[in-house]
Amino acid sequence: MNNKSFISELSQRMGYTQDDTQKMVNTVIDSMNDAFQEGNVVAVPRFGTFEVKKRLERIVINPGTKQRMLVPPKLVLNFKPIAAIKEKLKNGGQG
């Protein structure tokens, strides 16, 4: 599902115009981005939890040249879905 179809579906369900729906979605995403920048966890009820985690630096080996390289530490965004979604996906999408 792309952004256009998502906004269209959401606007029909909520009864708002597509422009208003797009503004609401952008506001939610901007708020989530601000929370990530501050290092906060964002929990979306009935969906899951987004969290920024720090990956430590590590050494990797290039399989072609056998050369060792140092990968610097970085921040990554992690998502953990709720148990109901995990279970549904395990069952092939069947509730």
JSON list of C-alpha atoms in Angstrom, two decimals:
[
{"chain": "A", "resi": 1, "resn": "MET", "atom": "CA", "xyz": [0.00, 0.00, 0.00]},
{"chain": "A", "resi": 2, "resn": "ASN", "atom": "CA", "xyz": [1.48, 3.33, -1.00]},
{"chain": "A", "resi": 3, "resn": "ASN", "atom": "CA", "xyz": [0.89, 6.73, 0.61]},
{"chain": "A", "resi": 4, "resn": "LYS", "atom": "CA", "xyz": [-1.85, 7.77, -1.83]},
{"chain": "A", "resi": 5, "resn": "SER", "atom": "CA", "xyz": [-3.97, 4.65, -1.31]},
{"chain": "A", "resi": 6, "resn": "PHE", "atom": "CA", "xyz": [-3.35, 4.75, 2.46]},
{"chain": "A", "resi": 7, "resn": "ILE", "atom": "CA", "xyz": [-4.53, 8.35, 2.73]},
{"chain": "A", "resi": 8, "resn": "SER", "atom": "CA", "xyz": [-7.52, 7.62, 0.48]},
{"chain": "A", "resi": 9, "resn": "GLU", "atom": "CA", "xyz": [-8.61, 4.63, 2.59]},
{"chain": "A", "resi": 10, "resn": "LEU", "atom": "CA", "xyz": [-8.05, 6.47, 5.86]},
{"chain": "A", "resi": 11, "resn": "SER", "atom": "CA", "xyz": [-9.96, 9.55, 4.73]},
{"chain": "A", "resi": 12, "resn": "GLN", "atom": "CA", "xyz": [-12.94, 7.41, 3.69]},
{"chain": "A", "resi": 13, "resn": "ARG", "atom": "CA", "xyz": [-12.98, 5.60, 7.04]},
{"chain": "A", "resi": 14, "resn": "MET", "atom": "CA", "xyz": [-12.64, 8.79, 9.08]},
{"chain": "A", "resi": 15, "resn": "GLY", "atom": "CA", "xyz": [-14.90, 11.03, 7.00]},
{"chain": "A", "resi": 16, "resn": "TYR", "atom": "CA", "xyz": [-12.29, 13.75, 6.43]},
{"chain": "A", "resi": 17, "resn": "THR", "atom": "CA", "xyz": [-10.97, 15.17, 3.20]},
{"chain": "A", "resi": 18, "resn": "GLN", "atom": "CA", "xyz": [-7.77, 13.70, 1.81]},
{"chain": "A", "resi": 19, "resn": "ASP", "atom": "CA", "xyz": [-5.92, 16.98, 2.45]},
{"chain": "A", "resi": 20, "resn": "ASP", "atom": "CA", "xyz": [-6.97, 17.03, 6.11]},
{"chain": "A", "resi": 21, "resn": "THR", "atom": "CA", "xyz": [-6.08, 13.35, 6.48]},
{"chain": "A", "resi": 22, "resn": "GLN", "atom": "CA", "xyz": [-2.65, 13.91, 4.93]},
{"chain": "A", "resi": 23, "resn": "LYS", "atom": "CA", "xyz": [-2.03, 16.79, 7.37]},
{"chain": "A", "resi": 24, "resn": "MET", "atom": "CA", "xyz": [-3.04, 14.60, 10.33]},
{"chain": "A", "resi": 25, "resn": "VAL", "atom": "CA", "xyz": [-0.78, 11.75, 9.23]},
{"chain": "A", "resi": 26, "resn": "ASN", "atom": "CA", "xyz": [2.13, 14.16, 8.69]},
{"chain": "A", "resi": 27, "resn": "THR", "atom": "CA", "xyz": [1.57, 15.63, 12.16]},
{"chain": "A", "resi": 28, "resn": "VAL", "atom": "CA", "xyz": [1.65, 12.17, 13.75]},
{"chain": "A", "resi": 29, "resn": "ILE", "atom": "CA", "xyz": [4.83, 11.23, 11.86]},
{"chain": "A", "resi": 30, "resn": "ASP", "atom": "CA", "xyz": [6.51, 14.53, 12.79]},
{"chain": "A", "resi": 31, "resn": "SER", "atom": "CA", "xyz": [5.62, 13.99, 16.45]},
{"chain": "A", "resi": 32, "resn": "MET", "atom": "CA", "xyz": [7.03, 10.46, 16.34]},
{"chain": "A", "resi": 33, "resn": "ASN", "atom": "CA", "xyz": [10.20, 11.77, 14.70]},
{"chain": "A", "resi": 34, "resn": "ASP", "atom": "CA", "xyz": [10.60, 14.36, 17.47]},
{"chain": "A", "resi": 35, "resn": "ALA", "atom": "CA", "xyz": [10.22, 11.62, 20.08]},
{"chain": "A", "resi": 36, "resn": "PHE", "atom": "CA", "xyz": [12.85, 9.48, 18.34]},
{"chain": "A", "resi": 37, "resn": "GLN", "atom": "CA", "xyz": [15.27, 12.42, 18.25]},
{"chain": "A", "resi": 38, "resn": "GLU", "atom": "CA", "xyz": [14.86, 12.74, 22.04]},
{"chain": "A", "resi": 39, "resn": "GLY", "atom": "CA", "xyz": [15.44, 9.02, 22.51]},
{"chain": "A", "resi": 40, "resn": "ASN", "atom": "CA", "xyz": [11.88, 8.30, 23.66]},
{"chain": "A", "resi": 41, "resn": "VAL", "atom": "CA", "xyz": [9.93, 5.11, 23.03]},
{"chain": "A", "resi": 42, "resn": "VAL", "atom": "CA", "xyz": [6.72, 5.49, 20.98]},
{"chain": "A", "resi": 43, "resn": "ALA", "atom": "CA", "xyz": [4.01, 2.95, 21.77]},
{"chain": "A", "resi": 44, "resn": "VAL", "atom": "CA", "xyz": [1.06, 2.74, 19.38]},
{"chain": "A", "resi": 45, "resn": "PRO", "atom": "CA", "xyz": [-1.89, 0.98, 21.06]},
{"chain": "A", "resi": 46, "resn": "ARG", "atom": "CA", "xyz": [-3.05, -2.22, 19.32]},
{"chain": "A", "resi": 47, "resn": "PHE", "atom": "CA", "xyz": [-0.04, -2.03, 16.95]},
{"chain": "A", "resi": 48, "resn": "GLY", "atom": "CA", "xyz": [3.37, -2.06, 18.59]},
{"chain": "A", "resi": 49, "resn": "THR", "atom": "CA", "xyz": [6.33, -0.14, 19.98]},
{"chain": "A", "resi": 50, "resn": "PHE", "atom": "CA", "xyz": [9.01, 1.87, 18.19]},
{"chain": "A", "resi": 51, "resn": "GLU", "atom": "CA", "xyz": [12.32, 2.38, 19.97]},
{"chain": "A", "resi": 52, "resn": "VAL", "atom": "CA", "xyz": [15.69, 3.89, 19.06]},
{"chain": "A", "resi": 53, "resn": "LYS", "atom": "CA", "xyz": [18.54, 1.55, 19.99]},
{"chain": "A", "resi": 54, "resn": "LYS", "atom": "CA", "xyz": [22.27, 2.04, 19.84]},
{"chain": "A", "resi": 55, "resn": "ARG", "atom": "CA", "xyz": [24.29, -0.52, 17.89]},
{"chain": "A", "resi": 56, "resn": "LEU", "atom": "CA", "xyz": [27.77, -0.91, 19.28]},
{"chain": "A", "resi": 57, "resn": "GLU", "atom": "CA", "xyz": [30.84, -0.74, 17.09]},
{"chain": "A", "resi": 58, "resn": "ARG", "atom": "CA", "xyz": [31.93, -4.11, 15.75]},
{"chain": "A", "resi": 59, "resn": "ILE", "atom": "CA", "xyz": [34.50, -5.75, 13.57]},
{"chain": "A", "resi": 60, "resn": "VAL", "atom": "CA", "xyz": [33.39, -7.43, 10.34]},
{"chain": "A", "resi": 61, "resn": "ILE", "atom": "CA", "xyz": [35.37, -9.43, 7.81]},
{"chain": "A", "resi": 62, "resn": "ASN", "atom": "CA", "xyz": [35.00, -8.89, 4.07]},
{"chain": "A", "resi": 63, "resn": "PRO", "atom": "CA", "xyz": [34.51, -12.45, 2.72]},
{"chain": "A", "resi": 64, "resn": "GLY", "atom": "CA", "xyz": [36.16, -11.63, -0.61]},
{"chain": "A", "resi": 65, "resn": "THR", "atom": "CA", "xyz": [39.35, -10.01, 0.64]},
{"chain": "A", "resi": 66, "resn": "LYS", "atom": "CA", "xyz": [39.40, -11.40, 4.21]},
{"chain": "A", "resi": 67, "resn": "GLN", "atom": "CA", "xyz": [40.09, -7.84, 5.32]},
{"chain": "A", "resi": 68, "resn": "ARG", "atom": "CA", "xyz": [38.84, -6.83, 8.78]},
{"chain": "A", "resi": 69, "resn": "MET", "atom": "CA", "xyz": [36.91, -3.58, 9.02]},
{"chain": "A", "resi": 70, "resn": "LEU", "atom": "CA", "xyz": [35.58, -1.60, 11.95]},
{"chain": "A", "resi": 71, "resn": "VAL", "atom": "CA", "xyz": [31.89, -0.65, 11.72]},
{"chain": "A", "resi": 72, "resn": "PRO", "atom": "CA", "xyz": [31.26, 2.47, 13.85]},
{"chain": "A", "resi": 73, "resn": "PRO", "atom": "CA", "xyz": [28.42, 2.66, 16.39]},
{"chain": "A", "resi": 74, "resn": "LYS", "atom": "CA", "xyz": [25.08, 3.93, 15.13]},
{"chain": "A", "resi": 75, "resn": "LEU", "atom": "CA", "xyz": [21.47, 4.46, 16.13]},
{"chain": "A", "resi": 76, "resn": "VAL", "atom": "CA", "xyz": [18.78, 2.24, 14.60]},
{"chain": "A", "resi": 77, "resn": "LEU", "atom": "CA", "xyz": [15.00, 2.28, 14.82]},
{"chain": "A", "resi": 78, "resn": "ASN", "atom": "CA", "xyz": [13.52, -0.93, 16.19]},
{"chain": "A", "resi": 79, "resn": "PHE", "atom": "CA", "xyz": [9.85, -2.01, 15.96]},
{"chain": "A", "resi": 80, "resn": "LYS", "atom": "CA", "xyz": [8.24, -4.63, 18.15]},
{"chain": "A", "resi": 81, "resn": "PRO", "atom": "CA", "xyz": [4.67, -5.56, 17.13]},
{"chain": "A", "resi": 82, "resn": "ILE", "atom": "CA", "xyz": [2.10, -6.65, 19.69]},
{"chain": "A", "resi": 83, "resn": "ALA", "atom": "CA", "xyz": [1.67, -10.38, 20.29]},
{"chain": "A", "resi": 84, "resn": "ALA", "atom": "CA", "xyz": [-1.66, -10.53, 18.39]},
{"chain": "A", "resi": 85, "resn": "ILE", "atom": "CA", "xyz": [-0.03, -9.25, 15.19]},
{"chain": "A", "resi": 86, "resn": "LYS", "atom": "CA", "xyz": [2.90, -11.66, 15.55]},
{"chain": "A", "resi": 87, "resn": "GLU", "atom": "CA", "xyz": [0.51, -14.58, 16.03]},
{"chain": "A", "resi": 88, "resn": "LYS", "atom": "CA", "xyz": [-1.60, -13.57, 13.05]},
{"chain": "A", "resi": 89, "resn": "LEU", "atom": "CA", "xyz": [1.47, -13.41, 10.82]},
{"chain": "A", "resi": 90, "resn": "LYS", "atom": "CA", "xyz": [2.67, -16.81, 12.04]},
{"chain": "A", "resi": 91, "resn": "ASN", "atom": "CA", "xyz": [-0.68, -18.28, 11.03]},
{"chain": "A", "resi": 92, "resn": "GLY", "atom": "CA", "xyz": [-0.40, -16.92, 7.51]},
{"chain": "A", "resi": 93, "resn": "GLY", "atom": "CA", "xyz": [-2.63, -13.90, 8.11]},
{"chain": "A", "resi": 94, "resn": "GLN", "atom": "CA", "xyz": [-5.51, -15.92, 9.53]},
{"chain": "A", "resi": 95, "resn": "GLY", "atom": "CA", "xyz": [-6.98, -14.57, 12.79]}
]
